[in-house]
CSV table of N, CA and C in Angstrom, one decimal:
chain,number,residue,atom,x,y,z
A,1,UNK,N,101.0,92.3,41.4
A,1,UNK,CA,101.7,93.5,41.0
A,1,UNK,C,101.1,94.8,41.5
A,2,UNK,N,100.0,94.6,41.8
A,2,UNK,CA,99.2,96.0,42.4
A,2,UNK,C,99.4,96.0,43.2
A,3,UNK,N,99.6,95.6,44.4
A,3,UNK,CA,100.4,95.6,45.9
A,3,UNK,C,101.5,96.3,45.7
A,4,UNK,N,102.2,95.9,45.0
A,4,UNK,CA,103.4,96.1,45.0
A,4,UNK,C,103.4,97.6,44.5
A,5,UNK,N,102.6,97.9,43.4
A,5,UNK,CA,102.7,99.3,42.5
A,5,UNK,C,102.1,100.3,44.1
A,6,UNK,N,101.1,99.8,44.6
A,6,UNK,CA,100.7,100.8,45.7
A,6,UNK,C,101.2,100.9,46.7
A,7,UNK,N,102.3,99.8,47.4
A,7,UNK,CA,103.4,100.4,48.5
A,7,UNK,C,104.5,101.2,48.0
A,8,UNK,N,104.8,101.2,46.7
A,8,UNK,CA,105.7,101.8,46.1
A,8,UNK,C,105.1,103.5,45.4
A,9,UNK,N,104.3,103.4,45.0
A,9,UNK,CA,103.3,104.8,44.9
A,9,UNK,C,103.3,105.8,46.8
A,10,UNK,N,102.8,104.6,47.6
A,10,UNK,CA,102.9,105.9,48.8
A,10,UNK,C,104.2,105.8,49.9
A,11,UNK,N,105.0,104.9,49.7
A,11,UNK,CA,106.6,105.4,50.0
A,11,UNK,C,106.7,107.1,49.2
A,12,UNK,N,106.9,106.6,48.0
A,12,UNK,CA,107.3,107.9,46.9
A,12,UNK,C,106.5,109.4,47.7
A,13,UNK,N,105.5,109.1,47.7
A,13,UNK,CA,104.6,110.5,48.0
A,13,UNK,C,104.8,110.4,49.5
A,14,UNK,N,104.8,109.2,50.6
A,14,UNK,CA,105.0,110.2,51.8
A,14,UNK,C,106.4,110.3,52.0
A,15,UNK,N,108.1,110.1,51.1
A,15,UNK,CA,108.7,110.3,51.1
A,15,UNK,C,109.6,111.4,50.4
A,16,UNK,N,108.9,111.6,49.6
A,16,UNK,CA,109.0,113.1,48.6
A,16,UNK,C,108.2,114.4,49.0
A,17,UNK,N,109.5,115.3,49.4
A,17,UNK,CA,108.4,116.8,49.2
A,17,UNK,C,108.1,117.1,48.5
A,18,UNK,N,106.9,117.8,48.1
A,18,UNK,CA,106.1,118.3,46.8
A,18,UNK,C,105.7,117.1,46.0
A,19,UNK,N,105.4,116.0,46.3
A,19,UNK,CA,104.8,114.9,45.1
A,19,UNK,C,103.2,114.8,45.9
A,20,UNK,N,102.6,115.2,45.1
A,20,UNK,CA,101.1,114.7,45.2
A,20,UNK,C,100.3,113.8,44.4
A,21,UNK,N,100.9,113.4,43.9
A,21,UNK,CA,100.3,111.8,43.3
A,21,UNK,C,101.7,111.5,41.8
A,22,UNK,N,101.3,110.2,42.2
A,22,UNK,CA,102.4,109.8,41.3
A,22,UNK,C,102.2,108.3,40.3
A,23,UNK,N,102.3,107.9,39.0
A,23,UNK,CA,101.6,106.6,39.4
A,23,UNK,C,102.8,105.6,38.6
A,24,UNK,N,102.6,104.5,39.2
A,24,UNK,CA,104.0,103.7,39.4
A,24,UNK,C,103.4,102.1,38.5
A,25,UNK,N,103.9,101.6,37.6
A,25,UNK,CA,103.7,100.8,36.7
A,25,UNK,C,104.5,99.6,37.0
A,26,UNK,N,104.7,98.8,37.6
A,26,UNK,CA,105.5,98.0,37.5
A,26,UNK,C,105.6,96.2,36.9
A,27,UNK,N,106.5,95.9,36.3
A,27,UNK,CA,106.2,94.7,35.7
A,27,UNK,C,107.3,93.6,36.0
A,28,UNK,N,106.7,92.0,35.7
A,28,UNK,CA,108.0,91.0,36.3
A,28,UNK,C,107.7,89.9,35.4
A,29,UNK,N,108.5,89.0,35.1
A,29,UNK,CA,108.3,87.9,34.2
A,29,UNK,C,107.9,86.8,34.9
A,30,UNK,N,106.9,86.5,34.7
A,30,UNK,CA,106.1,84.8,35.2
A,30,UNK,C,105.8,85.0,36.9
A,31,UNK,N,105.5,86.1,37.4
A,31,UNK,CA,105.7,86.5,38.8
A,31,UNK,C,104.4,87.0,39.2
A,32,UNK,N,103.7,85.9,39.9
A,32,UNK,CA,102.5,86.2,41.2
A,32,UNK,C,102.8,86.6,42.1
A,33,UNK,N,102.0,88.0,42.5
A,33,UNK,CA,102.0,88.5,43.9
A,33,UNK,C,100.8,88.5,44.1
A,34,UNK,N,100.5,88.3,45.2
A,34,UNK,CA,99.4,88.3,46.3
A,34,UNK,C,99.2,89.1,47.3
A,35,UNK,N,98.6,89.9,47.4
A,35,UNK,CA,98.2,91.1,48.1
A,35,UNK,C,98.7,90.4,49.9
A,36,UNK,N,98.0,89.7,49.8
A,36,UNK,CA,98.0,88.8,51.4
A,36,UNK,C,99.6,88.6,51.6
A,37,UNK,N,100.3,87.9,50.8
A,37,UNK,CA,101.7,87.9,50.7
A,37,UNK,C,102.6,88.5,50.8
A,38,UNK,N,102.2,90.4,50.5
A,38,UNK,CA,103.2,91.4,50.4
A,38,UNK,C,102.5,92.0,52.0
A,39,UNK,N,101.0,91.9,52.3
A,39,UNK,CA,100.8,92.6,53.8
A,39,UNK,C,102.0,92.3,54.8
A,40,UNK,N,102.3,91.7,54.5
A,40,UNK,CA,103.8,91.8,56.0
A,40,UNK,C,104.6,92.7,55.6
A,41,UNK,N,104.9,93.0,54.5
A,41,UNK,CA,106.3,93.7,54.7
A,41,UNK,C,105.4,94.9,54.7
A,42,UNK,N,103.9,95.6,54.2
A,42,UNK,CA,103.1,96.6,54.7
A,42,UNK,C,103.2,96.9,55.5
A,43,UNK,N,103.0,96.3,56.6
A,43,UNK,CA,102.6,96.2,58.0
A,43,UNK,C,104.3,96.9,58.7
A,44,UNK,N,105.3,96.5,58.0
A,44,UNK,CA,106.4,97.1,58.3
A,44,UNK,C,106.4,98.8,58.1
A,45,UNK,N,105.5,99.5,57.5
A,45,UNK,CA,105.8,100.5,57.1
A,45,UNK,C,105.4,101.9,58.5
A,46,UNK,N,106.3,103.0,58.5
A,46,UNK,CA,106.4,103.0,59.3
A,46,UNK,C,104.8,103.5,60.3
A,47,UNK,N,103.9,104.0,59.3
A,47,UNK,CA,102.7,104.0,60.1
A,47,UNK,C,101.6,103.3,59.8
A,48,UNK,N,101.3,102.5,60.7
A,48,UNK,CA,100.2,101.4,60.7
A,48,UNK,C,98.9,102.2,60.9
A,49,UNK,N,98.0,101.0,60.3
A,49,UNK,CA,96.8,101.7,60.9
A,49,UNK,C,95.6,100.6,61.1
A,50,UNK,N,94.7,100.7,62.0
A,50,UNK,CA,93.5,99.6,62.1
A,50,UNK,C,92.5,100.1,61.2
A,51,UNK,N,91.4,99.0,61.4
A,51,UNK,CA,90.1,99.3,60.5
A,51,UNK,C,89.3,100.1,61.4
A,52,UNK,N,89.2,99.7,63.1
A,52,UNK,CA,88.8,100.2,63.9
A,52,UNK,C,89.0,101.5,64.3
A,53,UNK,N,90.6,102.1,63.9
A,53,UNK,CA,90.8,103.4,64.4
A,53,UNK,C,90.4,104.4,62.7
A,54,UNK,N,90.5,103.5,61.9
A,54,UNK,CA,89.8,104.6,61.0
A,54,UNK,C,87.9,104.8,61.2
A,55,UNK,N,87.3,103.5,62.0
A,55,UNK,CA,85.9,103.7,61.8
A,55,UNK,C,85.4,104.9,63.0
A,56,UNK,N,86.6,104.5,64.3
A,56,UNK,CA,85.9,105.0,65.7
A,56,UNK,C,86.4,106.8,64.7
A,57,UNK,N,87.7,106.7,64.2
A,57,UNK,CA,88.1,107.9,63.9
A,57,UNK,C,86.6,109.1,62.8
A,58,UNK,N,86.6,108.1,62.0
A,58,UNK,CA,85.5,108.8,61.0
A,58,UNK,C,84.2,109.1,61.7
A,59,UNK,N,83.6,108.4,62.5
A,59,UNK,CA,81.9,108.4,63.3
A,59,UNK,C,82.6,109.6,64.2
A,60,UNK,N,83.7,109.8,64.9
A,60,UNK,CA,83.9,110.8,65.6
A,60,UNK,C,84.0,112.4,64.8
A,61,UNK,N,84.3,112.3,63.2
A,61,UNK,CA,84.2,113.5,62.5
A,61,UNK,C,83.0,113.9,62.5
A,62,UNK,N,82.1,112.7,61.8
A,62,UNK,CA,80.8,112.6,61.3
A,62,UNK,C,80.1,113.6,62.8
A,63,UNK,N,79.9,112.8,63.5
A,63,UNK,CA,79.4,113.3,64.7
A,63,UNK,C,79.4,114.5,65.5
A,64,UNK,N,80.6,115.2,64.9
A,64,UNK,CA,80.8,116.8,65.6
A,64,UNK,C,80.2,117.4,64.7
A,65,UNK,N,79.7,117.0,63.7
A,65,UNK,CA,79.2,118.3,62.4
A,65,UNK,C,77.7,118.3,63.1
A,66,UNK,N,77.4,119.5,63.0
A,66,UNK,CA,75.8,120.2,63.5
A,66,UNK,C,75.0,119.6,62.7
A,67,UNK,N,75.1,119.3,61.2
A,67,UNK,CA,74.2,118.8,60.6
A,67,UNK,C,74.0,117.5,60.5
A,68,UNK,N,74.7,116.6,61.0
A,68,UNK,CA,74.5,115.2,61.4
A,68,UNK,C,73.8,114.7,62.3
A,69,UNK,N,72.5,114.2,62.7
A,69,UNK,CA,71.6,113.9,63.2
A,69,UNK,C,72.4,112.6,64.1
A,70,UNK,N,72.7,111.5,63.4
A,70,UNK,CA,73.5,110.7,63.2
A,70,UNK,C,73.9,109.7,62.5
A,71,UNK,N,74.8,109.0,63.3
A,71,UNK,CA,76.1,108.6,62.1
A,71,UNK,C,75.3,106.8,62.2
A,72,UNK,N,74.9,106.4,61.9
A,72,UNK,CA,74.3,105.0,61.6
A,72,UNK,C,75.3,103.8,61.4
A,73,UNK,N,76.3,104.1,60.5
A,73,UNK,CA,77.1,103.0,60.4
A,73,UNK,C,78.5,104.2,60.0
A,74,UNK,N,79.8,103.5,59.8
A,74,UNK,CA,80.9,103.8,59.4
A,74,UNK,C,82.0,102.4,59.1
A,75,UNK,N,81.9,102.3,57.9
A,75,UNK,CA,83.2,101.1,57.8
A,75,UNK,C,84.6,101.5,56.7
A,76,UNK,N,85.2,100.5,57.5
A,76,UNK,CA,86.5,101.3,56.6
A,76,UNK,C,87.0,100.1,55.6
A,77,UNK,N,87.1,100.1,54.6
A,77,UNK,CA,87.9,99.1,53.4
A,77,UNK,C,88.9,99.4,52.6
A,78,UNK,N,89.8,98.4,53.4
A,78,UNK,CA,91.2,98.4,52.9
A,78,UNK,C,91.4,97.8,51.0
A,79,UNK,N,92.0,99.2,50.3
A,79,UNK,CA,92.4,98.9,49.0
A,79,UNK,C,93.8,98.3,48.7
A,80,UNK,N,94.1,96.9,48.2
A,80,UNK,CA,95.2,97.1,48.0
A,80,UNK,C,96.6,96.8,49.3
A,81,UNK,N,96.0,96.7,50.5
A,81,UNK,CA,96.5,96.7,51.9
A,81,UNK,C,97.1,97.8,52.2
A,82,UNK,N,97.4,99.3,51.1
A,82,UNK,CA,97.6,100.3,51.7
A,82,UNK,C,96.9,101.7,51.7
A,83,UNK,N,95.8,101.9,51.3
A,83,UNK,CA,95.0,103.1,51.1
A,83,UNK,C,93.4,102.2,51.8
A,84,UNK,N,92.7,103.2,51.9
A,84,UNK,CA,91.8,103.3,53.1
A,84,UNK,C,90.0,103.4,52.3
A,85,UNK,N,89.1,103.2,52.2
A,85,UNK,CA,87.9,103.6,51.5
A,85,UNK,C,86.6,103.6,53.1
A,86,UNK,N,86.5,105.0,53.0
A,86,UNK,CA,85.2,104.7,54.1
A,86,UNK,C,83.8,104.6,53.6
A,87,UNK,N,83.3,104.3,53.8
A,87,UNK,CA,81.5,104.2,53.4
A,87,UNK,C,80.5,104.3,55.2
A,88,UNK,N,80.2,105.5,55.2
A,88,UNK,CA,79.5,106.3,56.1
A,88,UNK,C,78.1,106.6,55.9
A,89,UNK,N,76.9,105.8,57.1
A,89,UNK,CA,75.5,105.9,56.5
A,89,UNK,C,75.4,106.9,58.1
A,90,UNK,N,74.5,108.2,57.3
A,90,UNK,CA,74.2,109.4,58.6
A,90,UNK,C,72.6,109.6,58.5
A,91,UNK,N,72.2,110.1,58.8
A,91,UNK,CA,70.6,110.7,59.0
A,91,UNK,C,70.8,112.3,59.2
A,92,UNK,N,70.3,112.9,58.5
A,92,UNK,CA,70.4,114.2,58.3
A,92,UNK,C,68.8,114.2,59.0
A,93,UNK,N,68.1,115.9,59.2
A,93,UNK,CA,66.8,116.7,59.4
A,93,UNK,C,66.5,115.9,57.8
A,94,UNK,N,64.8,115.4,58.4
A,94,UNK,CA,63.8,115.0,57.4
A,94,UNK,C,63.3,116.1,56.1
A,95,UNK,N,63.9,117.3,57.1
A,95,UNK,CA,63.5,118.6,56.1
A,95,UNK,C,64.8,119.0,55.0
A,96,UNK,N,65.9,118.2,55.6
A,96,UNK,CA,67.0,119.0,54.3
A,96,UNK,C,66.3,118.7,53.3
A,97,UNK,N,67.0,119.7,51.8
A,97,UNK,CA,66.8,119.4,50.5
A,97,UNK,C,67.9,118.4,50.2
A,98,UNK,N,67.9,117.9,48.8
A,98,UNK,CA,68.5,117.1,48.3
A,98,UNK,C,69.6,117.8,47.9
A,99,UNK,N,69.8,119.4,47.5
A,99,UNK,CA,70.5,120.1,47.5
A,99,UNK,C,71.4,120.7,48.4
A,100,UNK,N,70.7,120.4,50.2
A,100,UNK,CA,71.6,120.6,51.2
A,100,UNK,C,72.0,119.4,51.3
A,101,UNK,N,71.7,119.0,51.1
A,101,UNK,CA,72.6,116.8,51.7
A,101,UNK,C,73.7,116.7,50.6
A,102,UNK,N,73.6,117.6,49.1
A,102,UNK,CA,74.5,117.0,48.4
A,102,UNK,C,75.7,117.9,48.7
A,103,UNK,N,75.4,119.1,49.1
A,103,UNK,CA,76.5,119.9,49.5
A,103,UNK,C,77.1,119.6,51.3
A,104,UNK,N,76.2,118.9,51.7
A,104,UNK,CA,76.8,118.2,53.6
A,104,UNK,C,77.3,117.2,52.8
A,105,UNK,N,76.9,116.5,52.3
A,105,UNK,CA,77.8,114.9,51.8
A,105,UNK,C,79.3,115.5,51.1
A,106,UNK,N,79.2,116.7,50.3
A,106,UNK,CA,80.4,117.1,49.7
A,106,UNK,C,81.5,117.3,50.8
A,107,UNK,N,80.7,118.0,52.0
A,107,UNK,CA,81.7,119.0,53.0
A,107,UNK,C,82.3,118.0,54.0
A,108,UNK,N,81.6,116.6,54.1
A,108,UNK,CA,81.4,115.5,54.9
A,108,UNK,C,82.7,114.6,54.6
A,109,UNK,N,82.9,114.3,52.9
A,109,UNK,CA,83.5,113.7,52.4
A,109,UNK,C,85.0,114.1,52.5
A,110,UNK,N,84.6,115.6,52.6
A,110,UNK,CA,86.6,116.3,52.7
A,110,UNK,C,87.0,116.1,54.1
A,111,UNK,N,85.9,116.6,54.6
A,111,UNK,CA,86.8,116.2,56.3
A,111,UNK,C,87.0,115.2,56.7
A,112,UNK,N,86.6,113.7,56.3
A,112,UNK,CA,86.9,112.7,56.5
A,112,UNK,C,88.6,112.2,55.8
A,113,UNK,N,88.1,112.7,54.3
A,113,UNK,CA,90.1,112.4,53.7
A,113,UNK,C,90.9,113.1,54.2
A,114,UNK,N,90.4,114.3,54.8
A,114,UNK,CA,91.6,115.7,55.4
A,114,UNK,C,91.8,114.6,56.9
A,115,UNK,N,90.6,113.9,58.1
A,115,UNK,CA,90.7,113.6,58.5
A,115,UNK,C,92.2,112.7,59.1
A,116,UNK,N,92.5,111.8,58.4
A,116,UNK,CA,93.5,110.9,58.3
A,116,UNK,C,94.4,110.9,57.1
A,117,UNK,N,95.4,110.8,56.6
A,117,UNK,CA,96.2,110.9,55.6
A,117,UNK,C,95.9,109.6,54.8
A,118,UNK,N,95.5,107.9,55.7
A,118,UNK,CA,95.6,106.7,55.1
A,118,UNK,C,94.0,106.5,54.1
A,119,UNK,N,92.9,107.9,54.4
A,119,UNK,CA,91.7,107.5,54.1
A,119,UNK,C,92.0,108.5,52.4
A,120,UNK,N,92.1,107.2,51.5
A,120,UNK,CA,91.7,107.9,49.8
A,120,UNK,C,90.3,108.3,49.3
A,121,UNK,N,89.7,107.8,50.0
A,121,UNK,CA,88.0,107.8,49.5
A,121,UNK,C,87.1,107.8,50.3
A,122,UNK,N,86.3,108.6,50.5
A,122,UNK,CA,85.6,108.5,52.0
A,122,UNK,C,84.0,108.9,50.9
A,123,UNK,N,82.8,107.9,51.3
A,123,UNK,CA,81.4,108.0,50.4
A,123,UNK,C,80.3,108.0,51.9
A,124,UNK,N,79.7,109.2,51.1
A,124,UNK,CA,78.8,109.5,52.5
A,124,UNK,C,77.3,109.1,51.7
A,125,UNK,N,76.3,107.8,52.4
A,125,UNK,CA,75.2,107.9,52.1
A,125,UNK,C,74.0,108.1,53.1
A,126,UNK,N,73.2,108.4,52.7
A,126,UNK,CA,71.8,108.9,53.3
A,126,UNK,C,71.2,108.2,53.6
A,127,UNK,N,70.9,107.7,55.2
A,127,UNK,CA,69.7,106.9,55.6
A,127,UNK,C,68.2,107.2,55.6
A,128,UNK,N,67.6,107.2,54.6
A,128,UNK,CA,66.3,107.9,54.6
A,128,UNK,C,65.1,106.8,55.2
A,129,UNK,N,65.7,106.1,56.3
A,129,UNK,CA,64.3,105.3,56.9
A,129,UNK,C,64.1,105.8,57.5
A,130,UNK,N,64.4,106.7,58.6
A,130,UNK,CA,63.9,107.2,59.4
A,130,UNK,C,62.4,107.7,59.7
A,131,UNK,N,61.8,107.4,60.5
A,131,UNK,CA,60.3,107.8,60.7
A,131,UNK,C,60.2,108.9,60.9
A,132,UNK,N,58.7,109.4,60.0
A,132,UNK,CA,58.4,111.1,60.1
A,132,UNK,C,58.1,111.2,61.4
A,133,UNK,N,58.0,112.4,62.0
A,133,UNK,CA,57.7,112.5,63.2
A,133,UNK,C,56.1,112.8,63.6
A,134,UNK,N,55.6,112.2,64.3
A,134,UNK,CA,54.1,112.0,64.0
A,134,UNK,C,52.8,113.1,63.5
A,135,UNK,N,53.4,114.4,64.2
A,135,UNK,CA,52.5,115.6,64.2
A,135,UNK,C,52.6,115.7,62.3
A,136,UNK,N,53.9,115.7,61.5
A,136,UNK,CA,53.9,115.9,60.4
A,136,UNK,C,53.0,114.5,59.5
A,137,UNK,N,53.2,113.6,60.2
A,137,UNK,CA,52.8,112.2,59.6
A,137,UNK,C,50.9,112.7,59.6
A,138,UNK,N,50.5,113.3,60.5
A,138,UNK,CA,49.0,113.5,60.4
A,138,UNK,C,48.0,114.5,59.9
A,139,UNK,N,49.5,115.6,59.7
A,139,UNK,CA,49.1,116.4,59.2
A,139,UNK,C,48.9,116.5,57.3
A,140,UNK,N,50.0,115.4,56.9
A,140,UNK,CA,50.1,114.6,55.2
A,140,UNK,C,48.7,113.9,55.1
A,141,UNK,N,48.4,113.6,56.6
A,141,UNK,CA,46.9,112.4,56.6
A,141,UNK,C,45.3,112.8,56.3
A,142,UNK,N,45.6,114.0,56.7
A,142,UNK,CA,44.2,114.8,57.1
A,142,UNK,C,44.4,116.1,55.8
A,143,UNK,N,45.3,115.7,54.8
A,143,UNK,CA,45.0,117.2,53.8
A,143,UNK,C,44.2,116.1,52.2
């Protein structure tokens, strides 16, 4: 029934002017749906989209921002077979604060859902393996 409620949810919204979210309840007597089962007639709708053009799409956002060192990974997960979830690992300067990363991750997160119409959720985490760069590494060593 959740397939069903979420192709029916964004028909409504990309076919209504002025509706920005809407939410759609639907119910059926003794009736299995299967997400896998309803993807075909998804796949009918009139704009498709890959997993691939949302990832190359998102690393190519990530990537233009000055504060992105870089983009380490980007994957896209399909909710539902119609709405979009990215999960994006970047490397920021060793020197941001936790207070500039939470406000780049905030600014990171909007351009990625502004990015594409099909991305609902876009989660930016922080790769903090990165190695110090040695002059600071010996300079922590020798105090």
């Amino acid at each position: 029934m959740r397939a069903v409620e979420e192709r029916i949810r964004a028909k409504i919204i990309s076919d209504v002017d002025g509706v920005l979210d809407v939410d759609v309840k639907a119910t059926g007597e003794d009736v299995v749906f299967c997400p896998l089962m309803t993807a075909e007639e998804v796949a009918e709708m009139e704009h498709k989209i890959s997993a691939t053009e949302v990832e190359e799409g998102g690393r190519k956002v990530l990537e233009n921002h000055p504060d992105v060192k870089s983009v380490e990974g980007v994957t896209a997960h399909f909710l539902d077979t119609v709405t979009v979830r990215v999960d994006a690992n970047i490397r920021v300067d060793p020197n941001t604060t936790v207070l500039q990363a939470n406000s780049l991750a905030k600014e990171l997160r909007k351009l990625l859902e502004e990015s594409n119409e099909d991305i609902e959720q876009a989660n930016i985490f922080l790769d903090l393996n990165m190695e110090r760069p040695t002059e600071n590494r010996n300079k922590v060593l020798s105090q």
